[in-house]
CSV table of C-alpha atoms and ligand atoms in Angstrom, one decimal:
chain,number,residue,atom,x,y,z
Q,225,UNK,CA,0.0,0.0,0.0
Q,226,UNK,CA,1.2,3.5,-0.8
Q,227,UNK,CA,0.3,6.7,1.0
Q,228,UNK,CA,-0.1,9.8,-1.3
Q,229,UNK,CA,-0.2,13.3,0.1
Q,230,UNK,CA,-1.1,16.0,-2.4
Q,231,UNK,CA,1.0,19.1,-1.5
Q,232,UNK,CA,0.1,22.7,-2.4
Q,233,UNK,CA,2.6,24.5,-0.3
Q,234,UNK,CA,-0.2,25.6,2.0
Q,235,UNK,CA,-0.6,25.0,5.7
Q,236,UNK,CA,-3.3,22.3,5.4
Q,237,UNK,CA,-1.5,20.0,3.1
Q,238,UNK,CA,1.7,20.5,5.1
Q,239,UNK,CA,0.0,19.5,8.3
Q,240,UNK,CA,-1.5,16.5,6.5
Q,241,UNK,CA,2.0,15.4,5.3
Q,242,UNK,CA,3.4,15.6,8.8
Q,243,UNK,CA,0.4,13.7,10.2
Q,244,UNK,CA,0.9,11.0,7.5
Q,245,UNK,CA,4.6,10.7,8.2
Q,246,UNK,CA,3.9,10.1,11.9
Q,247,UNK,CA,1.1,7.6,11.3
Q,248,UNK,CA,2.5,5.6,8.3
Q,249,UNK,CA,6.3,6.3,8.2
Q,250,UNK,CA,8.1,8.5,5.7
Q,251,UNK,CA,9.2,5.5,3.7
Q,252,UNK,CA,5.6,4.7,2.7
Q,253,UNK,CA,4.7,8.1,1.6
Q,254,UNK,CA,4.9,10.0,-1.7
Q,255,UNK,CA,4.1,13.7,-1.8
Q,256,UNK,CA,2.6,15.0,-5.0
Q,257,UNK,CA,2.5,18.5,-6.3
Q,258,UNK,CA,0.5,19.6,-9.3
Q,259,UNK,CA,2.5,22.4,-10.8
Q,260,UNK,CA,0.5,25.1,-12.6
Q,261,UNK,CA,3.8,27.1,-13.2
Q,262,UNK,CA,1.9,30.1,-11.9
Q,263,UNK,CA,2.9,29.8,-8.2
Q,264,UNK,CA,4.9,32.3,-6.2
Q,265,UNK,CA,8.6,31.7,-6.0
Q,266,UNK,CA,8.2,31.7,-2.3
Q,267,UNK,CA,5.8,28.8,-2.5
Q,268,UNK,CA,8.2,26.8,-4.7
Q,269,UNK,CA,11.0,27.5,-2.3
Q,270,UNK,CA,8.8,26.5,0.7
Q,271,UNK,CA,7.8,23.1,-1.0
Q,272,UNK,CA,11.5,22.4,-1.5
Q,273,UNK,CA,12.2,23.3,2.1
Q,274,UNK,CA,9.4,21.0,3.4
Q,275,UNK,CA,10.4,18.1,1.2
Q,276,UNK,CA,14.1,18.4,2.1
Q,277,UNK,CA,13.4,18.7,5.9
Q,278,UNK,CA,10.9,15.9,6.0
Q,279,UNK,CA,12.9,13.7,3.6
Q,280,UNK,CA,9.7,12.6,1.9
Q,281,UNK,CA,9.6,11.3,-1.7
Q,282,UNK,CA,8.4,14.0,-4.0
Q,283,UNK,CA,6.7,14.0,-7.4
Q,284,UNK,CA,5.8,17.1,-9.4
Q,285,UNK,CA,3.1,16.7,-12.0
Q,286,UNK,CA,2.5,18.9,-15.0
Q,287,UNK,CA,-0.5,18.6,-17.4
Q,288,UNK,CA,0.3,16.5,-20.4
Q,289,UNK,CA,-1.6,18.9,-22.6
Q,290,UNK,CA,-0.5,22.3,-21.3
Q,291,UNK,CA,2.9,23.4,-20.0
Q,292,UNK,CA,1.3,25.4,-17.2
Q,293,UNK,CA,-1.1,28.4,-16.9
Q,294,UNK,CA,0.5,30.6,-19.6
Q,295,UNK,CA,0.8,27.9,-22.2
Q,296,UNK,CA,-2.8,27.0,-21.5
Q,297,UNK,CA,-3.9,30.6,-21.9
Q,298,UNK,CA,-1.9,30.9,-25.2
Q,299,UNK,CA,-3.4,27.7,-26.6
Q,300,UNK,CA,-6.9,28.5,-25.5
Q,301,UNK,CA,-6.6,32.2,-26.4
Q,302,UNK,CA,-7.8,33.3,-22.9
Q,303,UNK,CA,-7.0,33.0,-19.2
Q,304,UNK,CA,-9.5,31.1,-17.0
Q,305,UNK,CA,-11.9,33.0,-14.8
Q,306,UNK,CA,-14.0,32.5,-11.7
Q,307,UNK,CA,-16.9,31.6,-14.0
Q,308,UNK,CA,-14.8,29.3,-16.2
Q,309,UNK,CA,-12.3,27.6,-14.0
Q,310,UNK,CA,-10.8,25.2,-16.5
Q,311,UNK,CA,-7.4,25.8,-14.8
Q,312,UNK,CA,-8.3,23.5,-11.9
Q,313,UNK,CA,-9.4,20.7,-14.2
Q,314,UNK,CA,-6.6,20.9,-16.7
Q,315,UNK,CA,-3.7,21.7,-14.5
Q,316,UNK,CA,-4.6,19.9,-11.3
Q,317,UNK,CA,-7.5,17.4,-11.5
Q,318,UNK,CA,-6.5,15.6,-14.7
Q,319,UNK,CA,-2.8,15.3,-14.0
Q,320,UNK,CA,-3.6,13.9,-10.5
Q,321,UNK,CA,-6.1,11.4,-11.9
Q,322,UNK,CA,-3.6,10.3,-14.6
Q,323,UNK,CA,-1.0,9.9,-11.8
Q,324,UNK,CA,-3.4,7.8,-9.6
Q,325,UNK,CA,-4.3,5.6,-12.5
Q,326,UNK,CA,-0.6,5.0,-13.1
Q,327,UNK,CA,-0.2,3.4,-9.7
Q,328,UNK,CA,-0.4,-0.4,-9.3
Q,329,UNK,CA,-1.2,-0.8,-5.6
Q,330,UNK,CA,-3.8,0.1,-3.0
Q,331,UNK,CA,-3.7,3.8,-2.1
Q,332,UNK,CA,-4.6,6.0,0.8
Q,333,UNK,CA,-4.7,9.6,-0.3
Q,334,UNK,CA,-4.3,12.1,2.6
Q,335,UNK,CA,-5.9,15.4,1.8
Q,336,UNK,CA,-5.5,18.7,3.7
Q,337,UNK,CA,-9.1,19.7,3.3
Q,338,UNK,CA,-11.0,21.4,6.2
Q,339,UNK,CA,-14.7,21.9,6.7
Q,340,UNK,CA,-14.5,25.5,7.7
Q,341,UNK,CA,-12.8,26.6,4.5
Q,342,UNK,CA,-16.1,26.9,2.6
Q,343,UNK,CA,-19.7,25.7,2.7
Q,344,UNK,CA,-18.9,23.4,-0.3
Q,345,UNK,CA,-16.0,21.8,1.7
Q,346,UNK,CA,-18.1,21.5,4.9
Q,347,UNK,CA,-20.3,19.0,3.0
Q,348,UNK,CA,-17.4,16.7,2.3
Q,349,UNK,CA,-16.5,13.7,4.6
Q,350,UNK,CA,-13.5,12.8,6.7
Q,351,UNK,CA,-13.1,9.5,5.0
Q,352,UNK,CA,-14.3,8.7,1.5
Q,353,UNK,CA,-13.1,7.5,-2.0
Q,354,UNK,CA,-11.0,9.4,-4.5
Q,355,UNK,CA,-13.2,8.3,-7.4
Q,356,UNK,CA,-16.4,8.7,-5.5
Q,357,UNK,CA,-18.1,10.8,-8.2
Q,358,UNK,CA,-17.6,8.2,-10.8
Q,359,UNK,CA,-19.9,6.0,-8.8
Q,360,UNK,CA,-22.4,8.5,-7.3
Q,361,UNK,CA,-23.7,11.7,-8.8
Q,362,UNK,CA,-22.0,15.0,-7.8
Q,363,UNK,CA,-25.0,16.9,-9.0
Q,364,UNK,CA,-28.8,16.2,-9.4
Q,365,UNK,CA,-31.7,18.6,-10.0
Q,366,UNK,CA,-32.7,18.2,-6.3
Q,367,UNK,CA,-29.1,19.3,-5.3
Q,368,UNK,CA,-29.3,22.4,-7.5
Q,369,UNK,CA,-32.7,23.4,-6.0
Q,370,UNK,CA,-31.4,22.8,-2.5
Q,371,UNK,CA,-28.2,24.8,-3.1
Q,372,UNK,CA,-29.7,27.8,-4.9
Q,373,UNK,CA,-32.9,28.1,-2.9
Q,374,UNK,CA,-30.8,28.8,0.2
Q,375,UNK,CA,-28.8,31.6,-1.5
Q,376,UNK,CA,-29.8,35.2,-1.0
Q,377,UNK,CA,-28.7,36.5,-4.4
Q,378,UNK,CA,-28.3,34.6,-7.6
Q,379,UNK,CA,-26.6,35.5,-10.9
Q,380,UNK,CA,-28.5,35.2,-14.1
Q,381,UNK,CA,-26.8,31.9,-14.9
Q,382,UNK,CA,-27.7,30.5,-11.5
Q,383,UNK,CA,-31.3,31.7,-11.8
Q,384,UNK,CA,-31.6,29.9,-15.2
Q,385,UNK,CA,-30.0,26.8,-13.8
Q,386,UNK,CA,-32.4,26.8,-10.8
Q,387,UNK,CA,-35.6,27.2,-13.0
Q,388,UNK,CA,-34.4,24.5,-15.4
Q,389,UNK,CA,-33.7,22.1,-12.5
Q,390,UNK,CA,-37.2,22.9,-11.0
Q,391,UNK,CA,-38.8,22.2,-14.4
Q,392,UNK,CA,-37.0,18.9,-14.9
Q,393,UNK,CA,-38.0,17.8,-11.3
Q,394,UNK,CA,-41.6,18.6,-12.2
Q,395,UNK,CA,-41.1,16.2,-15.1
Q,396,UNK,CA,-39.8,13.6,-12.6
Q,397,UNK,CA,-36.1,13.9,-13.9
Q,398,UNK,CA,-33.1,14.1,-11.6
Q,399,UNK,CA,-30.5,14.2,-14.5
Q,400,UNK,CA,-27.6,12.8,-12.3
Q,401,UNK,CA,-24.1,14.0,-13.3
Q,402,UNK,CA,-21.0,11.9,-12.8
Q,403,UNK,CA,-17.3,12.5,-13.4
Q,404,UNK,CA,-16.3,11.1,-16.8
Q,405,UNK,CA,-12.6,11.8,-17.4
Q,406,UNK,CA,-11.0,8.4,-18.3
Q,407,UNK,CA,-14.1,6.7,-17.0
Q,408,UNK,CA,-13.3,3.2,-18.4
Q,409,UNK,CA,-9.8,3.3,-17.0
Q,410,UNK,CA,-11.1,4.5,-13.6
Q,411,UNK,CA,-13.6,1.6,-13.4
Q,412,UNK,CA,-10.9,-0.9,-14.4
Q,413,UNK,CA,-8.5,0.5,-11.9
Q,414,UNK,CA,-11.1,0.4,-9.1
Q,415,UNK,CA,-11.7,-3.3,-9.7
Q,416,UNK,CA,-8.1,-3.9,-8.6
Q,417,UNK,CA,-7.1,-1.2,-6.1
Q,418,UNK,CA,-8.4,0.9,-3.2
Q,419,UNK,CA,-8.7,4.7,-3.5
Q,420,UNK,CA,-9.4,5.7,0.1
Q,421,UNK,CA,-9.2,9.4,1.0
Q,422,UNK,CA,-8.4,10.5,4.6
Q,423,UNK,CA,-8.8,14.1,5.7
Q,424,UNK,CA,-7.1,14.2,9.1
Q,425,UNK,CA,-7.7,17.9,9.7
Q,426,UNK,CA,-11.3,18.0,8.4
Q,427,UNK,CA,-12.6,19.4,11.7
Q,428,UNK,CA,-9.6,21.5,12.6
Q,429,UNK,CA,-9.3,25.3,12.5
Q,430,UNK,CA,-6.7,27.3,10.4
Q,431,UNK,CA,-4.8,28.1,13.6
Q,432,UNK,CA,-4.8,24.4,14.7
Q,433,UNK,CA,-3.1,23.3,11.4
Q,434,UNK,CA,-0.5,26.0,11.6
Q,435,UNK,CA,0.4,25.1,15.2
Q,436,UNK,CA,0.5,21.4,14.2
Q,437,UNK,CA,3.5,22.3,11.9
Q,438,UNK,CA,5.1,24.8,14.2
Q,439,UNK,CA,5.0,22.5,17.2
Q,440,UNK,CA,6.9,19.9,15.1
Q,441,UNK,CA,9.6,22.4,14.2
Q,442,UNK,CA,8.4,23.1,10.7
Q,443,UNK,CA,8.0,26.7,9.4
Q,444,UNK,CA,4.9,27.5,7.4
Q,445,UNK,CA,4.8,29.1,4.0
Q,446,UNK,CA,6.1,32.7,4.4
Q,447,UNK,CA,3.3,33.9,2.2
Q,448,UNK,CA,1.0,33.8,5.2
Q,449,UNK,CA,3.2,36.3,7.0
Q,450,UNK,CA,2.9,38.6,4.0
Q,451,UNK,CA,-0.8,38.8,4.5
Q,452,UNK,CA,-2.1,36.1,2.1
Q,453,UNK,CA,-4.9,34.0,3.5
Q,454,UNK,CA,-4.2,31.3,0.9
Q,455,UNK,CA,-1.3,30.1,-1.2
Q,456,UNK,CA,-1.4,28.6,-4.6
Q,457,UNK,CA,-1.6,30.3,-8.0
Q,458,UNK,CA,-0.1,33.8,-7.8
Q,459,UNK,CA,-2.6,35.2,-8.3
Q,460,UNK,CA,-5.6,32.9,-8.4
Q,461,UNK,CA,-8.5,33.7,-10.7
Q,462,UNK,CA,-10.6,33.6,-7.5
Q,463,UNK,CA,-8.4,35.8,-5.4
Q,464,UNK,CA,-9.8,38.7,-3.3
Q,465,UNK,CA,-9.1,42.3,-4.1
Q,466,UNK,CA,-6.9,42.5,-1.0
Q,467,UNK,CA,-4.6,39.8,-2.3
Q,468,UNK,CA,-4.3,41.6,-5.7
Q,469,UNK,CA,-3.5,44.8,-3.7
Q,470,UNK,CA,-0.7,42.9,-1.8
Q,471,UNK,CA,0.9,41.8,-5.1
Q,472,UNK,CA,0.7,45.3,-6.5
Q,473,UNK,CA,2.2,46.8,-3.4
Q,474,UNK,CA,5.0,44.3,-2.9
Q,475,UNK,CA,5.9,42.5,-6.1
Q,476,UNK,CA,6.4,44.7,-9.1
Q,477,UNK,CA,8.3,41.9,-10.8
Q,478,UNK,CA,5.2,39.7,-10.7
Q,479,UNK,CA,3.0,42.5,-12.1
Q,480,UNK,CA,5.5,42.8,-15.0
Q,481,UNK,CA,5.3,39.1,-15.6
Q,482,UNK,CA,1.5,39.2,-15.7
Q,483,UNK,CA,1.6,42.1,-18.2
Q,484,UNK,CA,4.0,40.1,-20.4
Q,485,UNK,CA,1.9,37.0,-20.2
Q,486,UNK,CA,-1.3,38.9,-21.0
Q,487,UNK,CA,0.4,40.1,-24.2
Q,488,UNK,CA,1.6,36.5,-25.0
Q,489,UNK,CA,-1.9,35.1,-24.5
Q,490,UNK,CA,-3.6,38.2,-26.1
Q,491,UNK,CA,-6.0,38.0,-23.1
Q,492,UNK,CA,-6.4,39.7,-19.8
Q,493,UNK,CA,-6.0,37.7,-16.5
Q,494,UNK,CA,-8.7,39.7,-14.7
Q,495,UNK,CA,-12.4,39.9,-15.5
Q,496,UNK,CA,-13.7,43.3,-16.7
Q,497,UNK,CA,-15.6,43.9,-13.5
Q,498,UNK,CA,-12.5,43.6,-11.3
Q,499,UNK,CA,-12.4,47.4,-11.6
Q,500,UNK,CA,-15.2,50.0,-12.0
Q,501,UNK,CA,-16.2,50.9,-15.6
Q,502,UNK,CA,-14.1,54.0,-15.8
Q,503,UNK,CA,-10.9,52.0,-15.4
Q,504,UNK,CA,-11.7,49.5,-18.2
Q,505,UNK,CA,-10.2,50.2,-21.6
Q,506,UNK,CA,-11.4,49.8,-25.2
Q,507,UNK,CA,-9.6,47.3,-27.3
Q,508,UNK,CA,-9.8,47.4,-31.1
Q,509,UNK,CA,-12.1,44.7,-32.5
Q,510,UNK,CA,-13.4,43.8,-29.0
Q,511,UNK,CA,-17.0,44.9,-28.2
Q,512,UNK,CA,-16.8,44.9,-24.4
Q,513,UNK,CA,-14.2,47.0,-22.6
Q,514,UNK,CA,-11.4,45.0,-21.0
Q,515,UNK,CA,-9.4,45.1,-17.8
Q,516,UNK,CA,-5.6,44.5,-18.3
Q,517,UNK,CA,-3.3,44.3,-15.3
Q,518,UNK,CA,-2.4,48.0,-15.7
Q,519,UNK,CA,-6.1,49.0,-15.1
Q,520,UNK,CA,-6.1,46.8,-12.0
Q,521,UNK,CA,-2.9,48.5,-10.8
Q,522,UNK,CA,-4.2,52.0,-11.4
Q,523,UNK,CA,-7.5,51.2,-9.6
Q,524,UNK,CA,-5.6,49.7,-6.6
Q,525,UNK,CA,-3.2,52.7,-6.4
Q,526,UNK,CA,-6.1,55.2,-6.6
Q,527,UNK,CA,-8.0,53.4,-3.9
Q,528,UNK,CA,-5.0,53.4,-1.5
Q,529,UNK,CA,-3.7,56.8,-2.5
Q,530,UNK,CA,-4.1,58.3,1.0
Q,531,UNK,CA,-3.1,55.2,3.0
Q,532,UNK,CA,0.7,55.8,3.0
Q,533,UNK,CA,0.2,58.6,5.5
Q,534,UNK,CA,-0.7,56.0,8.1
Q,535,UNK,CA,1.9,53.4,7.3
Q,536,UNK,CA,4.8,54.2,9.6
Q,537,UNK,CA,4.0,51.4,12.0
Q,538,UNK,CA,3.4,48.8,9.3
Q,539,UNK,CA,6.7,46.9,9.7
Q,540,UNK,CA,5.8,46.1,13.3
Q,541,UNK,CA,2.4,44.6,12.6
Q,542,UNK,CA,1.9,40.9,11.9
Q,543,UNK,CA,0.2,40.9,8.5
Q,544,UNK,CA,-1.0,37.3,8.8
Q,545,UNK,CA,-4.7,36.8,8.9
Q,546,UNK,CA,-4.0,33.9,11.3
Q,547,UNK,CA,-2.9,34.5,14.9
Q,548,UNK,CA,0.7,33.5,14.2
Q,549,UNK,CA,2.4,36.1,16.5
Q,550,UNK,CA,3.4,34.7,19.8
S,669,SF4,S1,-5.6,28.0,-7.6
S,669,SF4,FE1,-7.0,29.4,-8.7
S,669,SF4,S2,-5.9,29.9,-10.7
S,669,SF4,FE2,-4.9,28.1,-9.8
S,669,SF4,S3,-5.8,26.3,-10.7
S,669,SF4,FE3,-7.0,26.7,-8.8
S,669,SF4,S4,-8.7,28.1,-9.4
S,669,SF4,FE4,-7.2,28.1,-11.1
């Protein structure tokens, strides 16, 4: 049996790795990182630190179709967005499934997922199967109705989805949806091997996972001390305005890289509504105004134009959103 720990460089997967090492022994573990080639240098360095210090076996996976985020944006002619998150599927989910299917023994996959991260995650379980949604639906019309009926505001797309689901239910149809990527291979693989998932920190808080690492002598990713509440793609298409502001304020090199990559992909990384309409620009041949990185930078700087007057104590404040200061 092999123990696999997917690593992201974040506090939750790090604590899960240390938990797995204590429970199963480092010699039985392989840590696996899905590289989007869009992470912060600090995160790459932290993963190297963690792997070296723990002496765990390490495998880095890259999509077989796209050589990371920029290559994918160039080939698709656009960056992903919060509404169209093909990055997760192409750069993380598929490479990981390919990797799992290449294994020829029973697996336990130890994931650093916590219930309090989001309402979606709170519905997950502490122990389940990696290929669960090949065997049971991840979505039915009843699930859509339950989810959207409890939400205060719905986008137009969500409203349409909800009314379609209600109509189909009236017709007695559930329309169950299953995962399908390499379905035949998954069914064959599951006849021979186990695909158990364990989430040892499912009920833990953010602070608890941080102290789990610190108490064992392991530093956490320095990105947290810079004020980021999450690590991973830098930036992520889902990131908050405050995280964009942090990059703009502290990492001009990254802003320049984003600008260069937008030119390469002939697409903007941010959605038009990241900034108010007056900051969006007209592009020849494009009907809707767009929001390149320079518009995001200008908006951020204008919003914070008066803040510098109050920043003389900044260096003495812990910028972490967690209670890391002793
Ligand atoms: S972290 Fe964000 S940008 Fe990166 S793959 Fe996931 S959703 Fe996409």
